[in-house]
XYZ file of C-alpha atoms in Angstrom:
308
model
C -37.661 20.076 21.197
C -37.714 17.375 23.857
C -35.665 14.261 23.387
C -37.538 10.982 23.834
C -36.177 8.568 26.389
C -34.076 5.912 24.702
C -31.051 3.712 25.096
C -27.767 4.294 23.292
C -28.556 3.620 19.607
C -26.852 0.673 17.947
C -24.899 1.367 14.728
C -26.698 0.551 11.461
C -24.785 -0.010 8.244
C -26.210 0.344 4.712
C -26.098 -2.765 2.545
C -22.835 -3.008 0.605
C -21.360 -5.839 -1.484
C -17.856 -5.802 -0.018
C -15.871 -4.444 2.962
C -15.074 -0.742 2.771
C -12.006 1.317 3.683
C -12.536 4.243 6.064
C -10.005 7.050 6.540
C -10.460 8.816 9.910
C -8.621 12.139 9.985
C -8.868 12.286 13.798
C -8.420 8.610 14.569
C -7.099 8.985 18.124
C -10.011 11.147 19.311
C -12.840 9.601 21.347
C -15.165 9.649 18.326
C -12.412 8.163 16.136
C -11.836 5.279 18.552
C -15.557 4.619 19.083
C -16.324 4.712 15.352
C -13.383 2.510 14.363
C -14.403 -0.061 16.984
C -17.744 -0.438 15.196
C -16.173 -0.410 11.715
C -13.577 -3.085 12.484
C -16.197 -5.264 14.177
C -18.323 -4.889 11.036
C -15.478 -6.159 8.832
C -14.339 -2.858 7.289
C -10.769 -1.516 7.211
C -9.671 1.680 8.988
C -6.774 4.095 8.473
C -6.207 6.179 11.629
C -4.904 9.741 11.422
C -3.111 10.622 14.689
C -0.419 12.972 15.884
C 2.825 11.002 16.019
C 3.412 11.928 19.664
C -0.061 10.637 20.588
C 1.130 7.155 19.705
C 4.333 7.570 21.710
C 3.731 9.899 24.680
C 2.636 7.949 27.812
C 1.770 11.203 29.620
C -0.755 12.281 26.981
C -4.315 11.268 27.931
C -5.345 11.041 24.295
C -2.322 8.816 23.668
C -3.252 6.571 26.602
C -6.805 6.109 25.280
C -5.616 5.269 21.768
C -2.730 3.057 22.915
C -5.078 1.102 25.188
C -7.556 0.629 22.344
C -4.780 -0.403 19.936
C -3.078 -2.867 22.293
C -6.132 -4.363 23.989
C -8.491 -4.509 21.007
C -6.874 -3.976 17.586
C -3.888 -6.252 18.225
C -5.944 -8.892 20.062
C -9.274 -9.323 18.295
C -9.399 -11.760 15.414
C -8.636 -10.123 12.054
C -8.530 -6.518 13.302
C -4.757 -5.912 13.051
C -4.620 -6.638 9.317
C -7.378 -4.098 8.649
C -5.956 -1.208 10.699
C -3.175 1.273 9.894
C -1.903 4.484 11.545
C -0.586 7.614 9.767
C 0.432 11.013 11.185
C -2.202 13.810 11.244
C -3.404 16.505 13.649
C -6.582 18.259 14.908
C -7.404 20.960 17.477
C -9.892 23.494 18.856
C -9.084 27.111 19.733
C -11.122 29.258 22.124
C -11.089 33.065 21.963
C -12.833 36.053 20.385
C -11.567 37.590 17.124
C -9.939 40.418 19.091
C -8.304 38.064 21.583
C -6.898 35.845 18.853
C -5.421 38.903 17.119
C -4.015 40.527 20.237
C -0.413 39.332 19.747
C 1.731 37.459 17.212
C 1.501 34.372 19.418
C -2.310 34.316 19.553
C -2.523 35.101 15.832
C -0.326 32.063 15.240
C -2.876 29.930 17.147
C -5.681 30.703 14.717
C -3.400 30.408 11.668
C -2.270 26.995 12.884
C -5.889 25.950 13.422
C -6.847 26.917 9.866
C -3.808 25.106 8.476
C -4.807 22.001 10.438
C -8.602 21.929 10.513
C -9.414 23.607 7.181
C -6.513 23.178 4.776
C -5.782 19.786 6.330
C -9.208 18.564 5.193
C -8.735 20.191 1.792
C -5.430 18.369 1.298
C -6.870 15.019 2.411
C -9.795 15.343 -0.006
C -7.448 16.445 -2.793
C -5.346 13.330 -2.235
C -8.368 10.987 -2.102
C -10.360 12.262 -5.090
C -8.183 10.818 -7.911
C -8.520 7.302 -6.474
C -12.268 7.737 -5.976
C -12.722 9.025 -9.517
C -10.764 6.063 -10.888
C -13.008 3.640 -8.987
C -16.131 5.569 -9.894
C -17.365 5.715 -6.321
C -16.623 7.182 -2.918
C -18.187 9.040 -0.016
C -16.704 11.927 1.964
C -18.229 12.703 5.372
C -17.150 15.962 6.962
C -17.782 17.264 10.467
C -17.301 20.736 8.934
C -18.473 22.855 6.003
C -16.282 22.114 2.972
C -18.119 21.212 -0.241
C -16.997 20.246 -3.716
C -18.597 19.616 -7.110
C -17.853 15.887 -7.303
C -21.290 14.344 -8.015
C -20.523 13.658 -11.725
C -17.886 11.136 -10.593
C -20.357 9.258 -8.341
C -18.527 10.584 -5.293
C -20.904 11.652 -2.538
C -20.387 14.436 -0.016
C -22.172 14.658 3.316
C -21.626 17.518 5.734
C -22.274 16.178 9.232
C -23.330 18.695 11.865
C -22.835 17.071 15.271
C -23.456 18.717 18.615
C -21.144 21.396 19.986
C -19.846 18.924 22.580
C -18.669 16.524 19.872
C -16.782 19.223 17.977
C -15.107 20.717 21.033
C -14.729 17.980 23.643
C -13.148 15.402 21.344
C -10.126 17.557 20.464
C -7.380 19.288 22.452
C -8.562 22.814 23.338
C -6.287 25.879 23.353
C -7.552 29.173 24.820
C -6.072 32.608 24.112
C -5.597 35.163 26.938
C -8.827 37.006 27.661
C -9.271 40.724 26.917
C -11.039 42.949 29.468
C -14.197 43.638 27.351
C -14.840 39.885 27.131
C -14.674 39.075 30.855
C -17.906 38.065 32.651
C -17.670 41.265 34.715
C -17.715 43.495 31.612
C -19.980 41.414 29.368
C -23.174 39.875 30.694
C -23.760 37.761 27.587
C -22.709 34.094 27.910
C -19.456 33.825 25.959
C -18.052 30.685 24.369
C -15.122 30.545 26.781
C -17.423 30.499 29.807
C -19.772 27.952 28.206
C -16.917 25.564 27.428
C -15.292 26.214 30.798
C -18.571 25.375 32.530
C -18.904 22.113 30.585
C -15.330 21.117 31.458
C -15.855 21.969 35.128
C -18.960 19.749 35.198
C -17.016 16.953 33.522
C -14.310 17.245 36.166
C -16.924 17.023 38.908
C -18.594 14.029 37.268
C -15.289 12.209 36.908
C -14.050 13.336 40.364
C -10.780 14.257 38.644
C -9.292 17.300 36.970
C -8.377 17.527 33.300
C -4.717 17.152 32.389
C -3.073 20.267 31.026
C -0.115 21.031 28.823
C 3.168 22.567 29.887
C 1.531 25.988 29.438
C 0.651 25.559 33.095
C -2.625 25.321 35.012
C -2.958 24.107 38.596
C -5.857 21.903 39.697
C -7.307 24.774 41.734
C -7.052 27.339 38.926
C -9.925 28.284 36.598
C -10.234 26.118 33.503
C -9.119 28.963 31.228
C -7.023 31.515 33.177
C -7.480 35.017 31.729
C -3.772 35.842 31.353
C -2.287 32.730 29.718
C -2.404 30.606 26.611
C -3.389 27.226 27.998
C -4.105 23.864 26.361
C -6.148 21.033 27.829
C -7.513 17.725 26.669
C -10.949 16.891 28.141
C -11.054 13.498 29.823
C -14.658 12.316 29.601
C -16.105 9.728 32.013
C -16.679 6.484 30.095
C -20.468 6.425 30.442
C -20.741 10.085 29.446
C -18.381 9.530 26.520
C -20.447 6.587 25.261
C -23.709 8.547 25.327
C -22.121 11.710 23.918
C -20.689 9.866 20.921
C -23.539 7.421 20.275
C -25.763 9.639 18.104
C -22.887 10.731 15.866
C -21.476 7.186 15.556
C -24.930 5.904 14.619
C -25.293 8.631 11.964
C -21.843 8.002 10.487
C -22.310 4.251 10.203
C -25.840 4.570 8.784
C -24.891 7.168 6.151
C -21.301 6.208 5.269
C -21.275 4.499 1.880
C -25.039 4.875 1.397
C -26.160 4.877 -2.262
C -28.112 8.102 -1.802
C -26.757 9.901 1.278
C -27.981 13.352 2.345
C -25.880 16.376 1.396
C -26.241 17.639 4.961
C -27.129 15.698 8.093
C -28.041 17.149 11.486
C -27.149 14.928 14.460
C -29.256 14.819 17.625
C -32.786 15.833 18.678
C -31.525 19.067 20.202
C -29.708 20.073 17.006
C -32.711 19.190 14.837
C -34.882 21.463 16.984
C -32.385 24.329 16.702
C -32.169 23.950 12.917
C -35.963 23.956 12.565
C -36.144 27.117 14.667
C -33.421 28.722 12.548
C -35.196 27.808 9.300
C -38.387 29.326 10.666
C -36.527 32.570 11.489
C -34.876 32.672 8.052
C -38.243 32.129 6.369
C -39.849 34.933 8.374
C -36.994 37.334 7.594
C -37.140 36.399 3.907
C -40.858 37.218 3.755
C -40.344 40.490 5.628
C -37.724 41.726 3.153
C -38.873 39.891 0.014
C -39.640 43.136 -1.833
C -36.137 44.426 -1.158
C -34.663 41.111 -2.341
C -36.680 41.106 -5.548
C -35.989 44.780 -6.248
C -32.613 43.828 -7.707
C -34.321 41.929 -10.568
C -34.046 44.785 -13.069
C -33.703 42.758 -16.253
C -37.338 43.437 -17.188
C -36.655 47.176 -17.216
C -33.721 46.931 -19.607
C -34.706 47.053 -23.299
C -33.442 44.172 -25.381
C -30.833 45.289 -27.962
C -32.033 44.869 -31.528
């Protein structure tokens, strides 16, 4: 599905009678900063979830981006400081196959930590927010993930946002597990996630004429993005123009849907993603028709005599 030529979309907000409070669980990420900039300019309040060291560590690229935004915009622009607050939270991405992530206690800990952070972290945030929303009789939860809850009777809306792969991966620190032999490009011709992400990061480095910063796990500027024999963590540093265009569609969707009286239960972001979903729905429909007799064969109630 081809994407029509267009400029970066401007955020659109639904009509609402009073300023709203937004809680951003990944407030120091590029999408968190870009979204909060629009929300604060609109007159809403924002609570930023960040790792505590991101607010303190001057050698952390993510910290530098957030600190610059906080000091040069939040603390300076009229009325922003009183509507912004920071609390400690975390978020991450992990790269590796199921086998690679289970190859050692250390790699297993990576995936356990990711679930504790990215899955149970969201569960705990929602659990904490729901009582207040129920008391007010309104609320809207937007998730860049797949958690759902039965909360409609309390007038609390849930929207699962499905942004592009780049948004989900490139706006968080990325940790890669050591690669196993069967998953190397030499042994497996299929394009694997590690190589896809590595290729994107290499192109970003070329576009920015710089190399991504890495953690103390160690990775020289001439080394491959994800060396096969190490656990390595990096934080993608996106060129400003690329970052603006990458985030624009998702920011526009979040601002247009957040707080809407009748928001969608699921929202697909981007022309490319819409095309992929349509293709997937077509495939599912074709498979359903092909095996419809098998599916319906389990309906055996009609063959069971009713007890008298």
